[in-house]
Amino acid sequence: MKEPTTWRAACYCGAASLSCSAAPRGFMHCHCGQCRRLSGGAFSSWLSLPGEAVQIQGQAALREFAPTANGRRFFCGHCGSHLYTLDSRMPEIIGVPAGAVPGPEAGGPAVDAWPCASGHYFCSDGAPWVALPEDGLPRRGGMDGMSPLPD
């Protein structure tokens, strides 16, 4: 029997981290302008972890930023890395930037332990300087960022 995976994420300097003993509830790619500005990339990939199974270490190092009435983002006050996000509309989920999770070579989960991505969201707000990947995942957008887009 395969041992359960413990999911871990950490800031760049290691002052703050989190661990989760339960399986992720989802994985997705967000193309909204807020995620682009926070990550500096064309889009952000997010792992949804069940909040009741997450333990935060180094909370004293974390700073909070509330970019919207619903969202709270937590960053390391030393290195500036975004560690996790809370959304009042989904209080049972802790959103973790996938880039904060170490790869298998650094003790992170094996590639086959990751859930399949559910799709690309907020595509209508996507960066005009990059084409969406041709990965076969559903594309969603429109005013709510979640409406199915035509192929």
Coordinates of N, CA and C in Angstrom, one line a residue:
M1 N 0.8 -1.2 0.0 CA 0.0 0.0 0.0 C 0.9 1.2 0.0
K2 N 0.5 2.2 -0.9 CA 1.3 3.4 -1.0 C 1.0 4.4 0.2
E3 N 2.1 4.9 0.8 CA 2.0 5.8 1.9 C 1.4 7.1 1.4
P4 N 0.5 7.7 2.3 CA -0.1 9.0 1.9 C 1.0 10.1 1.8
T5 N 0.8 11.0 0.9 CA 1.7 12.1 0.6 C 1.4 13.3 1.6
T6 N 2.4 13.8 2.2 CA 2.3 15.1 3.0 C 2.6 16.2 2.0
W7 N 1.7 17.1 1.9 CA 2.0 18.3 1.0 C 2.6 19.4 1.8
R8 N 3.7 19.9 1.3 CA 4.4 21.0 1.9 C 4.6 22.1 1.0
A9 N 4.7 23.3 1.5 CA 5.0 24.5 0.7 C 5.8 25.4 1.6
A10 N 6.6 26.3 1.1 CA 7.4 27.2 1.9 C 7.7 28.4 1.1
C11 N 8.0 29.5 1.8 CA 8.5 30.7 1.2 C 9.9 30.5 0.7
Y12 N 10.4 31.4 0.0 CA 11.8 31.3 -0.6 C 12.9 31.2 0.5
C13 N 12.8 32.0 1.5 CA 13.8 32.0 2.6 C 13.6 30.9 3.6
G14 N 12.4 30.3 3.7 CA 12.2 29.2 4.6 C 11.7 29.7 6.0
A15 N 11.4 31.0 6.1 CA 10.9 31.5 7.4 C 9.5 31.1 7.7
A16 N 8.7 30.8 6.7 CA 7.3 30.4 6.8 C 7.0 29.2 5.9
S17 N 6.2 28.3 6.4 CA 5.9 27.1 5.6 C 4.5 26.6 6.0
L18 N 4.1 25.6 5.3 CA 2.8 24.9 5.7 C 3.0 23.4 5.3
S19 N 2.2 22.6 5.9 CA 2.1 21.2 5.6 C 0.6 20.8 5.7
C20 N 0.3 19.8 4.9 CA -1.0 19.2 4.8 C -1.0 17.7 4.7
S21 N -1.7 17.0 5.6 CA -1.6 15.6 5.5 C -2.7 15.0 4.7
A22 N -3.6 15.8 4.1 CA -4.7 15.2 3.3 C -4.5 15.5 1.9
A23 N -5.2 14.8 1.0 CA -5.1 15.0 -0.4 C -5.6 16.4 -0.9
P24 N -5.0 17.0 -1.9 CA -5.6 18.2 -2.4 C -7.0 18.0 -2.9
R25 N -7.8 19.1 -2.9 CA -9.1 19.1 -3.4 C -9.2 19.5 -4.8
G26 N -8.1 20.1 -5.3 CA -8.1 20.6 -6.7 C -6.8 21.2 -7.1
F27 N -6.7 21.5 -8.4 CA -5.5 22.1 -9.0 C -6.0 22.8 -10.2
M28 N -5.6 24.1 -10.4 CA -6.1 24.9 -11.5 C -5.1 26.0 -11.9
H29 N -5.3 26.5 -13.1 CA -4.5 27.6 -13.6 C -5.4 28.9 -13.7
C30 N -4.9 30.0 -13.1 CA -5.7 31.2 -13.1 C -4.9 32.3 -13.9
H31 N -5.7 32.9 -14.8 CA -5.1 33.9 -15.7 C -5.6 35.3 -15.4
C32 N -6.2 35.5 -14.2 CA -6.7 36.9 -13.9 C -5.5 37.9 -13.7
G33 N -5.8 39.1 -13.8 CA -4.8 40.2 -13.7 C -4.1 40.2 -12.3
Q34 N -4.9 39.9 -11.3 CA -4.4 39.9 -9.9 C -3.3 38.8 -9.8
C35 N -3.6 37.6 -10.3 CA -2.6 36.5 -10.2 C -1.4 36.8 -11.0
R36 N -1.6 37.5 -12.1 CA -0.4 37.8 -12.9 C 0.5 38.8 -12.2
R37 N -0.1 39.8 -11.6 CA 0.7 40.8 -10.9 C 1.4 40.2 -9.6
L38 N 0.7 39.3 -8.9 CA 1.2 38.7 -7.7 C 2.4 37.8 -8.1
S39 N 2.3 37.0 -9.2 CA 3.3 36.0 -9.5 C 4.4 36.6 -10.4
G40 N 4.0 37.6 -11.2 CA 5.0 38.1 -12.2 C 5.0 37.2 -13.5
G41 N 4.1 36.2 -13.6 CA 4.1 35.3 -14.7 C 2.8 35.5 -15.5
A42 N 2.7 34.8 -16.6 CA 1.5 34.9 -17.4 C 0.2 34.4 -16.7
F43 N 0.4 33.4 -15.8 CA -0.7 32.9 -15.0 C -0.2 32.2 -13.8
S44 N -1.0 31.9 -12.9 CA -0.6 31.2 -11.6 C -1.3 29.9 -11.6
S45 N -0.6 28.9 -11.1 CA -1.2 27.6 -10.9 C -1.4 27.4 -9.4
W46 N -2.6 26.9 -9.0 CA -3.0 26.9 -7.6 C -3.4 25.5 -7.2
L47 N -3.0 25.1 -6.0 CA -3.3 23.9 -5.4 C -4.3 24.2 -4.3
S48 N -5.5 23.5 -4.3 CA -6.5 23.7 -3.2 C -6.4 22.7 -2.2
L49 N -6.0 23.1 -1.0 CA -5.8 22.1 0.1 C -6.9 22.3 1.1
P50 N -7.3 21.2 1.7 CA -8.4 21.2 2.8 C -7.9 21.9 4.0
G51 N -8.5 23.1 4.3 CA -8.0 23.9 5.5 C -7.9 23.2 6.8
E52 N -8.8 22.2 7.1 CA -8.7 21.5 8.4 C -7.5 20.7 8.5
A53 N -6.8 20.3 7.4 CA -5.6 19.5 7.5 C -4.3 20.2 7.3
V54 N -4.4 21.6 7.2 CA -3.2 22.4 7.0 C -2.7 22.9 8.3
Q55 N -1.4 22.8 8.5 CA -0.7 23.4 9.6 C 0.3 24.5 9.1
I56 N 0.2 25.7 9.7 CA 1.1 26.8 9.3 C 2.3 26.9 10.3
Q57 N 3.5 26.9 9.8 CA 4.7 27.1 10.6 C 5.3 28.5 10.3
G58 N 5.8 29.2 11.3 CA 6.4 30.5 11.0 C 5.4 31.6 10.8
Q59 N 4.3 31.6 11.4 CA 3.3 32.6 11.2 C 3.8 34.0 11.6
A60 N 4.7 34.1 12.5 CA 5.2 35.4 12.9 C 5.9 36.1 11.7
A61 N 6.4 35.3 10.8 CA 7.1 35.9 9.6 C 6.1 36.4 8.5
L62 N 4.8 36.0 8.6 CA 3.9 36.2 7.6 C 3.2 37.6 7.7
R63 N 2.9 38.2 6.6 CA 2.2 39.5 6.5 C 1.0 39.2 5.6
E64 N -0.1 40.0 5.9 CA -1.4 39.8 5.2 C -1.7 40.9 4.3
F65 N -2.3 40.6 3.1 CA -2.7 41.6 2.2 C -4.1 41.2 1.7
A66 N -5.1 42.1 1.8 CA -6.4 41.8 1.4 C -6.7 42.6 0.1
P67 N -6.5 42.0 -1.1 CA -6.7 42.7 -2.3 C -8.2 42.9 -2.7
T68 N -9.1 42.1 -2.1 CA -10.5 42.2 -2.4 C -11.2 42.0 -1.1
A69 N -12.5 42.2 -1.1 CA -13.4 42.0 0.1 C -13.4 40.5 0.5
N70 N -13.2 39.6 -0.5 CA -13.2 38.2 -0.2 C -11.9 37.6 0.0
G71 N -10.8 38.1 -0.5 CA -9.5 37.5 -0.5 C -8.5 38.0 0.5
R72 N -7.8 37.1 1.1 CA -6.7 37.5 2.0 C -5.4 36.7 1.5
R73 N -4.4 37.3 1.3 CA -3.1 36.7 0.8 C -2.1 36.8 1.9
F74 N -1.3 35.8 2.1 CA -0.3 35.7 3.1 C 1.1 35.6 2.5
F75 N 2.0 36.5 2.8 CA 3.3 36.6 2.2 C 4.4 36.6 3.3
C76 N 5.5 36.1 3.0 CA 6.7 36.2 4.0 C 7.1 37.6 4.1
G77 N 7.2 38.1 5.3 CA 7.7 39.5 5.5 C 9.2 39.7 5.3
H78 N 9.9 38.6 5.2 CA 11.4 38.6 4.9 C 11.7 38.6 3.4
C79 N 11.2 37.6 2.7 CA 11.6 37.4 1.3 C 10.5 37.8 0.3
G80 N 9.2 38.0 0.8 CA 8.2 38.5 0.0 C 7.4 37.4 -0.8
S81 N 7.8 36.1 -0.5 CA 7.1 35.0 -1.2 C 5.7 34.9 -0.8
H82 N 4.8 34.6 -1.7 CA 3.4 34.4 -1.4 C 3.2 32.9 -1.0
L83 N 2.7 32.7 0.2 CA 2.6 31.3 0.7 C 1.2 30.7 0.6
Y84 N 0.2 31.5 0.9 CA -1.1 30.9 0.7 C -2.2 32.1 0.6
T85 N -3.4 31.7 0.2 CA -4.5 32.6 0.1 C -5.7 32.0 0.7
L86 N -6.5 32.8 1.3 CA -7.9 32.4 1.9 C -8.9 33.3 1.1
D87 N -10.0 32.6 0.8 CA -11.2 33.3 0.2 C -12.4 33.0 1.0
S88 N -13.1 34.1 1.5 CA -14.2 33.9 2.4 C -15.4 33.1 1.7
R89 N -15.4 33.1 0.4 CA -16.4 32.3 -0.3 C -16.2 30.8 -0.3
M90 N -15.0 30.4 0.0 CA -14.6 29.0 0.1 C -13.7 28.8 1.4
P91 N -14.3 29.0 2.6 CA -13.6 28.9 3.8 C -12.9 27.6 4.1
E92 N -13.3 26.5 3.5 CA -12.8 25.2 3.7 C -11.5 25.0 2.9
I93 N -11.1 25.9 2.1 CA -10.0 25.7 1.2 C -8.8 26.7 1.5
I94 N -7.6 26.2 1.4 CA -6.4 27.1 1.5 C -5.8 27.0 0.1
G95 N -5.7 28.1 -0.6 CA -5.1 28.1 -1.9 C -3.6 28.3 -1.8
V96 N -2.8 27.4 -2.4 CA -1.4 27.5 -2.3 C -0.8 27.6 -3.7
P97 N 0.1 28.6 -4.0 CA 0.7 28.7 -5.3 C 1.5 27.4 -5.5
A98 N 1.3 26.8 -6.7 CA 2.0 25.5 -6.9 C 3.5 25.7 -6.9
G99 N 4.0 26.8 -7.3 CA 5.4 27.0 -7.2 C 6.1 27.0 -5.9
A100 N 5.2 27.1 -4.8 CA 5.7 27.1 -3.4 C 5.9 25.6 -2.9
V101 N 5.4 24.7 -3.7 CA 5.5 23.2 -3.4 C 6.8 22.7 -3.9
P102 N 7.7 22.1 -3.1 CA 8.9 21.6 -3.7 C 8.7 20.4 -4.6
G103 N 9.6 20.3 -5.6 CA 9.6 19.2 -6.5 C 10.0 17.9 -5.9
P104 N 9.8 16.8 -6.5 CA 10.2 15.5 -6.0 C 11.7 15.4 -5.6
E105 N 12.6 16.1 -6.3 CA 14.0 16.1 -6.1 C 14.3 16.8 -4.7
A106 N 13.4 17.6 -4.2 CA 13.6 18.3 -2.9 C 12.7 17.7 -1.9
G107 N 12.2 16.5 -2.0 CA 11.3 15.9 -1.0 C 9.8 16.2 -1.2
G108 N 9.4 16.8 -2.3 CA 8.0 17.1 -2.6 C 7.4 15.9 -3.2
P109 N 6.0 16.0 -3.4 CA 5.3 14.9 -3.9 C 5.7 14.5 -5.3
A110 N 5.6 13.2 -5.6 CA 5.9 12.7 -7.0 C 5.0 13.3 -8.0
V111 N 5.4 13.4 -9.2 CA 4.5 14.0 -10.2 C 3.2 13.3 -10.3
D112 N 3.2 12.0 -10.2 CA 1.9 11.3 -10.3 C 1.0 11.5 -9.1
A113 N 1.5 12.1 -8.0 CA 0.6 12.4 -6.8 C -0.2 13.6 -7.0
W114 N 0.2 14.5 -7.9 CA -0.6 15.7 -8.2 C -1.9 15.4 -8.8
P115 N -3.0 16.1 -8.4 CA -4.2 16.0 -9.1 C -4.1 16.5 -10.5
C116 N -5.0 16.1 -11.4 CA -5.0 16.7 -12.7 C -5.6 18.1 -12.6
A117 N -5.1 19.0 -13.4 CA -5.6 20.4 -13.4 C -7.1 20.4 -13.9
S118 N -7.9 21.1 -13.3 CA -9.3 21.2 -13.7 C -9.5 22.1 -14.9
G119 N -8.6 23.0 -15.2 CA -8.8 23.9 -16.3 C -8.0 25.2 -16.1
H120 N -8.2 26.1 -17.1 CA -7.7 27.4 -17.1 C -8.9 28.4 -16.9
Y121 N -8.7 29.3 -15.9 CA -9.8 30.2 -15.4 C -9.4 31.6 -15.7
F122 N -10.4 32.5 -15.8 CA -10.2 33.9 -16.1 C -9.4 34.1 -17.4
C123 N -9.7 33.3 -18.4 CA -8.9 33.4 -19.6 C -9.2 34.7 -20.4
S124 N -10.4 35.2 -20.2 CA -10.8 36.5 -20.9 C -9.9 37.6 -20.4
D125 N -9.3 37.5 -19.2 CA -8.5 38.5 -18.6 C -7.0 38.2 -18.8
G126 N -6.7 37.1 -19.6 CA -5.4 36.6 -19.7 C -4.4 37.6 -20.3
A127 N -3.1 37.4 -20.1 CA -2.1 38.2 -20.7 C -2.1 38.2 -22.2
P128 N -2.2 39.4 -22.8 CA -2.2 39.4 -24.3 C -0.9 39.0 -25.0
W129 N 0.1 38.9 -24.2 CA 1.4 38.6 -24.8 C 1.8 37.1 -24.7
V130 N 0.8 36.2 -24.3 CA 1.1 34.8 -24.3 C -0.1 34.0 -24.7
A131 N 0.1 33.0 -25.5 CA -0.9 32.1 -26.0 C -1.2 31.1 -24.9
L132 N -2.5 30.7 -24.7 CA -2.9 29.7 -23.8 C -2.3 28.4 -24.3
P133 N -1.8 27.5 -23.4 CA -1.3 26.3 -23.8 C -2.3 25.4 -24.4
E134 N -1.9 24.6 -25.4 CA -2.8 23.6 -26.1 C -2.7 22.3 -25.3
D135 N -3.3 22.3 -24.1 CA -3.1 21.1 -23.2 C -4.4 20.3 -23.1
G136 N -5.5 20.8 -23.8 CA -6.8 20.0 -23.7 C -7.6 20.3 -22.5
L137 N -7.1 21.2 -21.6 CA -7.9 21.5 -20.4 C -9.0 22.5 -20.8
P138 N -10.2 22.4 -20.1 CA -11.2 23.4 -20.3 C -10.7 24.8 -20.1
R139 N -11.3 25.7 -20.9 CA -11.0 27.1 -20.7 C -12.2 27.9 -20.3
R140 N -12.1 28.7 -19.3 CA -13.2 29.4 -18.7 C -12.9 30.9 -18.7
G141 N -13.9 31.7 -18.8 CA -13.7 33.2 -18.8 C -15.0 33.9 -18.6
G142 N -15.1 35.0 -19.4 CA -16.3 35.8 -19.3 C -16.2 36.7 -18.1
M143 N -17.3 37.4 -17.8 CA -17.4 38.3 -16.7 C -17.1 37.7 -15.3
D144 N -17.5 36.5 -15.1 CA -17.2 35.8 -13.8 C -15.9 35.0 -13.8
G145 N -15.3 34.9 -15.0 CA -14.0 34.1 -15.0 C -14.2 32.6 -15.0
M146 N -15.5 32.1 -14.9 CA -15.8 30.7 -14.7 C -16.7 30.2 -15.8
S147 N -17.2 31.0 -16.7 CA -18.1 30.5 -17.8 C -17.3 29.8 -18.8
P148 N -17.8 28.7 -19.3 CA -17.1 27.9 -20.4 C -16.9 28.8 -21.6
L149 N -15.7 28.7 -22.2 CA -15.4 29.5 -23.4 C -15.5 28.5 -24.6
P150 N -15.8 29.0 -25.8 CA -15.9 28.1 -26.9 C -14.5 27.6 -27.3
D151 N -14.4 26.4 -27.8 CA -13.1 25.9 -28.3 C -12.5 26.6 -29.4

